[in-house]
């Protein structure tokens, strides 16, 4: 399979959901993870990575432009920037909001598909918007892996349902099981 | 978002497009950051109602109107007044004191787009009593956005956001003191641009044109690749006086660039640097 990337999108209720998901990831998880969590543009205190770090064995940091994308590192989109991935590095953009969102989950997923093709593993978590659905469709169209939080277990099921309506997920699971599935996937392919 | 073609083919088509534009029009997008450039190219493909990047190349080479639209789309012109209020607060606290000792202050605002941040800086300098000894050179590669910047007219609908930003930037007045509301537009006071020179300059192809006390280039180089970033950093270094100040966007840094060792950090969070060598 070669090198893969995990891209994760979360919105309303995402802080708790990401905490649970990241806490289940193995300390030797072999792939980089890039996260878009919708949040206010004025949330510049950079607290999100700190909060997530407390629950995660992997290093978590807020993405800076051109940061090298290291295996087993977790990168969070800064508020008011789109986060994109290239093969070896992260990229940021201040371009217009996409479906009212900046950062946009669709933008992250699209960039991951362009750079990693079928090696993308995309995860759509709780949220009250349809962001991520378009990206989910692209991931599946190129043979990547799509995981969606079970809408019944999500604080808001709107975003998971939109992703499920746009593409056929490989797995629909509650949070802890999603983390375990990522561990197994990485152990098999990594 | 068209990702139906395979990776290799899409990358080749994008390379041919930027090469074609450069050879035919002399405008160089070859060293723009790939991931976001690719998105904007696909936006153009769709806006022109085409199906592939190669079709866009065909159209752009034969139709200068398409080229003009593409030029606007490929350069990013999203900006706002007092974007990142904490940057302006840090500028007041850490840069303004350094500037007070200078009889004349030259500021280069590189990649100023439609001018929102230029007017923000003009207001700040006015409030700090430095405006009359300052000259702001505001440049952009794009004539259309410069024409807009010269007018100083921004939509009223943006004023609530700009007013919030301004209020958080450590201000000494009200934002509404600086503009007249006319129907859907806010007309900023002409006096704010009495020392502003709006001019065409392309960071990719044009050289140094003066020596500055301050260079502001926030969220511009994120659209460039590493190689082009290096070239622009050399240009800035050559255009900045010793102990001059360089301000980048909050999520940019000098780390790993050619001139990393030539600067000290004035504010590590707001990415304000001072040239030391």
PDB file of C-alpha atoms in Angstrom, chain A residues 6-190:
ATOM      1  CA  UNK A   6      -5.616   9.665   7.844  1.00  0.00           C
ATOM      2  CA  UNK A   7      -7.847  12.719   7.397  1.00  0.00           C
ATOM      3  CA  UNK A   8     -10.542  13.428   9.946  1.00  0.00           C
ATOM      4  CA  UNK A   9     -13.452  15.881   9.825  1.00  0.00           C
ATOM      5  CA  UNK A  10     -15.504  16.924  12.841  1.00  0.00           C
ATOM      6  CA  UNK A  11     -17.911  19.723  13.651  1.00  0.00           C
ATOM      7  CA  UNK A  12     -20.538  20.134  16.385  1.00  0.00           C
ATOM      8  CA  UNK A  13     -19.600  17.816  19.260  1.00  0.00           C
ATOM      9  CA  UNK A  14     -16.217  17.131  17.680  1.00  0.00           C
ATOM     10  CA  UNK A  15     -14.049  18.048  20.623  1.00  0.00           C
ATOM     11  CA  UNK A  16     -15.294  15.136  22.740  1.00  0.00           C
ATOM     12  CA  UNK A  17     -15.495  12.806  19.764  1.00  0.00           C
ATOM     13  CA  UNK A  18     -11.910  13.529  18.717  1.00  0.00           C
ATOM     14  CA  UNK A  19     -10.767  13.015  22.293  1.00  0.00           C
ATOM     15  CA  UNK A  20     -12.277   9.537  22.410  1.00  0.00           C
ATOM     16  CA  UNK A  21     -11.048   8.590  18.936  1.00  0.00           C
ATOM     17  CA  UNK A  22      -7.478   9.788  19.530  1.00  0.00           C
ATOM     18  CA  UNK A  23      -7.318   8.164  22.973  1.00  0.00           C
ATOM     19  CA  UNK A  24      -7.842   4.755  21.383  1.00  0.00           C
ATOM     20  CA  UNK A  25      -5.046   5.110  18.830  1.00  0.00           C
ATOM     21  CA  UNK A  26      -1.940   3.058  19.497  1.00  0.00           C
ATOM     22  CA  UNK A  27       1.210   4.933  20.542  1.00  0.00           C
ATOM     23  CA  UNK A  28       2.951   3.329  17.565  1.00  0.00           C
ATOM     24  CA  UNK A  29       0.343   4.400  15.018  1.00  0.00           C
ATOM     25  CA  UNK A  30       2.376   4.630  11.801  1.00  0.00           C
ATOM     26  CA  UNK A  31       0.602   7.238   9.665  1.00  0.00           C
ATOM     27  CA  UNK A  32       0.198  11.006   9.893  1.00  0.00           C
ATOM     28  CA  UNK A  33      -3.258  12.288  10.845  1.00  0.00           C
ATOM     29  CA  UNK A  34      -4.708  15.634   9.720  1.00  0.00           C
ATOM     30  CA  UNK A  35      -7.795  16.988  11.432  1.00  0.00           C
ATOM     31  CA  UNK A  36     -10.317  19.661  10.537  1.00  0.00           C
ATOM     32  CA  UNK A  37     -12.517  20.604  13.481  1.00  0.00           C
ATOM     33  CA  UNK A  38     -14.918  23.467  12.739  1.00  0.00           C
ATOM     34  CA  UNK A  39     -14.430  26.292  15.217  1.00  0.00           C
ATOM     35  CA  UNK A  40     -14.726  30.031  15.531  1.00  0.00           C
ATOM     36  CA  UNK A  41     -12.264  32.162  13.592  1.00  0.00           C
ATOM     37  CA  UNK A  42     -11.639  34.077  16.803  1.00  0.00           C
ATOM     38  CA  UNK A  43     -10.534  30.965  18.668  1.00  0.00           C
ATOM     39  CA  UNK A  44      -6.867  31.872  18.393  1.00  0.00           C
ATOM     40  CA  UNK A  45      -5.777  30.757  21.842  1.00  0.00           C
ATOM     41  CA  UNK A  46      -4.594  27.504  20.264  1.00  0.00           C
ATOM     42  CA  UNK A  47      -6.242  25.442  23.004  1.00  0.00           C
ATOM     43  CA  UNK A  48      -7.637  22.673  20.786  1.00  0.00           C
ATOM     44  CA  UNK A  49      -4.286  20.892  20.237  1.00  0.00           C
ATOM     45  CA  UNK A  50      -3.534  21.123  23.980  1.00  0.00           C
ATOM     46  CA  UNK A  51      -6.873  19.619  24.924  1.00  0.00           C
ATOM     47  CA  UNK A  52      -6.458  16.801  22.403  1.00  0.00           C
ATOM     48  CA  UNK A  53      -2.860  16.183  23.457  1.00  0.00           C
ATOM     49  CA  UNK A  54      -4.025  15.306  26.950  1.00  0.00           C
ATOM     50  CA  UNK A  55      -6.006  12.403  25.515  1.00  0.00           C
ATOM     51  CA  UNK A  56      -3.599  11.182  22.871  1.00  0.00           C
ATOM     52  CA  UNK A  57      -0.345   9.225  23.001  1.00  0.00           C
ATOM     53  CA  UNK A  58       0.789  10.672  19.666  1.00  0.00           C
ATOM     54  CA  UNK A  59       2.233  14.191  19.381  1.00  0.00           C
ATOM     55  CA  UNK A  60      -0.518  16.718  18.545  1.00  0.00           C
ATOM     56  CA  UNK A  61       0.176  20.155  17.122  1.00  0.00           C
ATOM     57  CA  UNK A  62      -1.524  22.937  15.255  1.00  0.00           C
ATOM     58  CA  UNK A  63      -0.473  22.920  11.607  1.00  0.00           C
ATOM     59  CA  UNK A  64       1.833  25.605  10.262  1.00  0.00           C
ATOM     60  CA  UNK A  65       2.340  26.231   6.582  1.00  0.00           C
ATOM     61  CA  UNK A  66       4.857  23.822   4.977  1.00  0.00           C
ATOM     62  CA  UNK A  67       5.264  21.778   8.144  1.00  0.00           C
ATOM     63  CA  UNK A  68       6.711  18.404   7.188  1.00  0.00           C
ATOM     64  CA  UNK A  69       4.042  15.743   7.701  1.00  0.00           C
ATOM     65  CA  UNK A  70       5.596  13.173  10.017  1.00  0.00           C
ATOM     66  CA  UNK A  71       4.385   9.639  10.584  1.00  0.00           C
ATOM     67  CA  UNK A  72       2.466   9.163  13.800  1.00  0.00           C
ATOM     68  CA  UNK A  73       1.928  12.898  14.283  1.00  0.00           C
ATOM     69  CA  UNK A  74      -1.475  14.563  14.624  1.00  0.00           C
ATOM     70  CA  UNK A  75      -1.984  17.928  12.900  1.00  0.00           C
ATOM     71  CA  UNK A  76      -4.951  20.170  13.625  1.00  0.00           C
ATOM     72  CA  UNK A  77      -6.145  22.893  11.222  1.00  0.00           C
ATOM     73  CA  UNK A  78      -5.705  26.385  12.710  1.00  0.00           C
ATOM     74  CA  UNK A  79      -8.864  28.496  12.997  1.00  0.00           C
ATOM     75  CA  UNK A  80      -9.693  30.524   9.877  1.00  0.00           C
ATOM     76  CA  UNK A  81      -7.331  28.594   7.559  1.00  0.00           C
ATOM     77  CA  UNK A  82      -8.011  25.722   5.211  1.00  0.00           C
ATOM     78  CA  UNK A  83      -5.691  22.784   5.844  1.00  0.00           C
ATOM     79  CA  UNK A  84      -4.442  20.801   2.854  1.00  0.00           C
ATOM     80  CA  UNK A  85      -2.000  17.912   2.642  1.00  0.00           C
ATOM     81  CA  UNK A  86       0.648  17.238   0.028  1.00  0.00           C
ATOM     82  CA  UNK A  87       2.798  14.088  -0.184  1.00  0.00           C
ATOM     83  CA  UNK A  88       5.274  15.117   2.463  1.00  0.00           C
ATOM     84  CA  UNK A  89       4.085  18.424   3.872  1.00  0.00           C
ATOM     85  CA  UNK A  90       1.095  20.403   5.067  1.00  0.00           C
ATOM     86  CA  UNK A  91      -0.225  23.508   3.347  1.00  0.00           C
ATOM     87  CA  UNK A  92      -2.550  26.264   4.514  1.00  0.00           C
ATOM     88  CA  UNK A  93      -4.829  28.590   2.619  1.00  0.00           C
ATOM     89  CA  UNK A  94      -6.928  31.646   3.484  1.00  0.00           C
ATOM     90  CA  UNK A  95      -9.155  31.214   0.448  1.00  0.00           C
ATOM     91  CA  UNK A  96     -12.901  31.772   0.706  1.00  0.00           C
ATOM     92  CA  UNK A  97     -15.015  29.596   2.943  1.00  0.00           C
ATOM     93  CA  UNK A  98     -16.297  26.414   1.334  1.00  0.00           C
ATOM     94  CA  UNK A  99     -19.877  25.577   2.360  1.00  0.00           C
ATOM     95  CA  UNK A 100     -19.565  28.313   5.016  1.00  0.00           C
ATOM     96  CA  UNK A 101     -16.540  26.631   6.576  1.00  0.00           C
ATOM     97  CA  UNK A 102     -12.876  27.580   6.918  1.00  0.00           C
ATOM     98  CA  UNK A 103     -11.262  25.203   7.627  1.00  0.00           C
ATOM     99  CA  UNK A 104     -13.327  22.993   5.338  1.00  0.00           C
ATOM    100  CA  UNK A 105     -13.404  19.207   5.610  1.00  0.00           C
ATOM    101  CA  UNK A 106     -14.109  18.880   1.884  1.00  0.00           C
ATOM    102  CA  UNK A 107     -10.955  20.885   1.081  1.00  0.00           C
ATOM    103  CA  UNK A 108      -8.812  18.648   3.310  1.00  0.00           C
ATOM    104  CA  UNK A 109     -10.250  15.416   1.894  1.00  0.00           C
ATOM    105  CA  UNK A 110      -9.909  16.624  -1.702  1.00  0.00           C
ATOM    106  CA  UNK A 111      -6.243  17.493  -1.201  1.00  0.00           C
ATOM    107  CA  UNK A 112      -5.586  14.114   0.426  1.00  0.00           C
ATOM    108  CA  UNK A 113      -7.159  12.286  -2.510  1.00  0.00           C
ATOM    109  CA  UNK A 114      -5.019  14.254  -4.969  1.00  0.00           C
ATOM    110  CA  UNK A 115      -1.829  13.480  -3.069  1.00  0.00           C
ATOM    111  CA  UNK A 116      -2.458   9.940  -1.762  1.00  0.00           C
ATOM    112  CA  UNK A 117      -5.110   8.450  -4.079  1.00  0.00           C
ATOM    113  CA  UNK A 118      -6.334   5.083  -2.793  1.00  0.00           C
ATOM    114  CA  UNK A 119      -4.123   5.294   0.314  1.00  0.00           C
ATOM    115  CA  UNK A 120      -6.364   7.902   1.948  1.00  0.00           C
ATOM    116  CA  UNK A 121      -8.261   6.886   5.052  1.00  0.00           C
ATOM    117  CA  UNK A 122     -11.003   9.459   5.685  1.00  0.00           C
ATOM    118  CA  UNK A 123     -13.054   9.664   8.863  1.00  0.00           C
ATOM    119  CA  UNK A 124     -16.274  11.683   9.228  1.00  0.00           C
ATOM    120  CA  UNK A 125     -17.387  12.382  12.792  1.00  0.00           C
ATOM    121  CA  UNK A 126     -20.245  14.190  14.508  1.00  0.00           C
ATOM    122  CA  UNK A 127     -21.486  17.476  13.077  1.00  0.00           C
ATOM    123  CA  UNK A 128     -24.506  19.543  12.123  1.00  0.00           C
ATOM    124  CA  UNK A 129     -23.411  20.425   8.581  1.00  0.00           C
ATOM    125  CA  UNK A 130     -22.916  18.587   5.314  1.00  0.00           C
ATOM    126  CA  UNK A 131     -19.207  19.417   5.088  1.00  0.00           C
ATOM    127  CA  UNK A 132     -17.198  16.292   4.325  1.00  0.00           C
ATOM    128  CA  UNK A 133     -19.870  14.641   2.176  1.00  0.00           C
ATOM    129  CA  UNK A 134     -18.404  15.875  -1.093  1.00  0.00           C
ATOM    130  CA  UNK A 135     -14.927  14.878   0.091  1.00  0.00           C
ATOM    131  CA  UNK A 136     -16.193  11.459   1.152  1.00  0.00           C
ATOM    132  CA  UNK A 137     -17.510  10.916  -2.364  1.00  0.00           C
ATOM    133  CA  UNK A 138     -14.092  11.766  -3.837  1.00  0.00           C
ATOM    134  CA  UNK A 139     -12.321   9.425  -1.413  1.00  0.00           C
ATOM    135  CA  UNK A 140     -14.509   6.502  -2.442  1.00  0.00           C
ATOM    136  CA  UNK A 141     -14.357   7.409  -6.147  1.00  0.00           C
ATOM    137  CA  UNK A 142     -10.579   6.951  -5.990  1.00  0.00           C
ATOM    138  CA  UNK A 143     -10.665   3.731  -4.020  1.00  0.00           C
ATOM    139  CA  UNK A 144      -9.755   5.152  -0.613  1.00  0.00           C
ATOM    140  CA  UNK A 145     -11.153   4.049   2.736  1.00  0.00           C
ATOM    141  CA  UNK A 146     -14.117   5.864   4.265  1.00  0.00           C
ATOM    142  CA  UNK A 147     -15.047   5.485   7.921  1.00  0.00           C
ATOM    143  CA  UNK A 148     -18.059   7.225   9.433  1.00  0.00           C
ATOM    144  CA  UNK A 149     -19.129   7.625  13.035  1.00  0.00           C
ATOM    145  CA  UNK A 150     -22.377   5.764  13.667  1.00  0.00           C
ATOM    146  CA  UNK A 151     -24.933   8.626  13.421  1.00  0.00           C
ATOM    147  CA  UNK A 152     -26.931   7.141  16.306  1.00  0.00           C
ATOM    148  CA  UNK A 153     -23.906   7.605  18.606  1.00  0.00           C
ATOM    149  CA  UNK A 154     -23.002  11.104  17.366  1.00  0.00           C
ATOM    150  CA  UNK A 155     -23.864  14.287  19.223  1.00  0.00           C
ATOM    151  CA  UNK A 156     -25.174  15.469  15.870  1.00  0.00           C
ATOM    152  CA  UNK A 157     -25.863  12.841  13.220  1.00  0.00           C
ATOM    153  CA  UNK A 158     -26.296  15.294  10.339  1.00  0.00           C
ATOM    154  CA  UNK A 159     -22.714  15.176   9.072  1.00  0.00           C
ATOM    155  CA  UNK A 160     -22.293  11.384   9.314  1.00  0.00           C
ATOM    156  CA  UNK A 161     -25.645  10.912   7.551  1.00  0.00           C
ATOM    157  CA  UNK A 162     -24.645  13.318   4.776  1.00  0.00           C
ATOM    158  CA  UNK A 163     -21.395  11.381   4.231  1.00  0.00           C
ATOM    159  CA  UNK A 164     -23.256   8.069   4.187  1.00  0.00           C
ATOM    160  CA  UNK A 165     -25.722   9.487   1.651  1.00  0.00           C
ATOM    161  CA  UNK A 166     -22.866  10.705  -0.586  1.00  0.00           C
ATOM    162  CA  UNK A 167     -20.748   7.557  -0.624  1.00  0.00           C
ATOM    163  CA  UNK A 168     -20.748   3.995   0.663  1.00  0.00           C
ATOM    164  CA  UNK A 169     -18.554   3.898   3.779  1.00  0.00           C
ATOM    165  CA  UNK A 170     -16.274   0.926   4.470  1.00  0.00           C
ATOM    166  CA  UNK A 171     -17.336   0.990   8.109  1.00  0.00           C
ATOM    167  CA  UNK A 172     -19.941   2.835  10.204  1.00  0.00           C
ATOM    168  CA  UNK A 173     -18.873   2.504  13.843  1.00  0.00           C
ATOM    169  CA  UNK A 174     -19.064   4.139  17.269  1.00  0.00           C
ATOM    170  CA  UNK A 175     -16.006   6.190  18.255  1.00  0.00           C
ATOM    171  CA  UNK A 176     -13.929   3.694  20.232  1.00  0.00           C
ATOM    172  CA  UNK A 177     -14.474   1.055  17.575  1.00  0.00           C
ATOM    173  CA  UNK A 178     -13.352   3.536  14.906  1.00  0.00           C
ATOM    174  CA  UNK A 179     -10.051   3.976  16.746  1.00  0.00           C
ATOM    175  CA  UNK A 180      -9.585   0.222  17.053  1.00  0.00           C
ATOM    176  CA  UNK A 181     -10.363  -0.201  13.367  1.00  0.00           C
ATOM    177  CA  UNK A 182      -7.699   2.388  12.472  1.00  0.00           C
ATOM    178  CA  UNK A 183      -5.167   0.525  14.645  1.00  0.00           C
ATOM    179  CA  UNK A 184      -5.930  -2.762  12.892  1.00  0.00           C
ATOM    180  CA  UNK A 185      -5.876  -1.174   9.434  1.00  0.00           C
ATOM    181  CA  UNK A 186      -2.484   0.348  10.162  1.00  0.00           C
ATOM    182  CA  UNK A 187      -1.154  -2.930  11.567  1.00  0.00           C
ATOM    183  CA  UNK A 188      -2.256  -4.745   8.396  1.00  0.00           C
ATOM    184  CA  UNK A 189      -1.074  -2.199   5.833  1.00  0.00           C
ATOM    185  CA  UNK A 190       1.548  -0.283   7.723  1.00  0.00           C
TER     186      UNK A 190
END
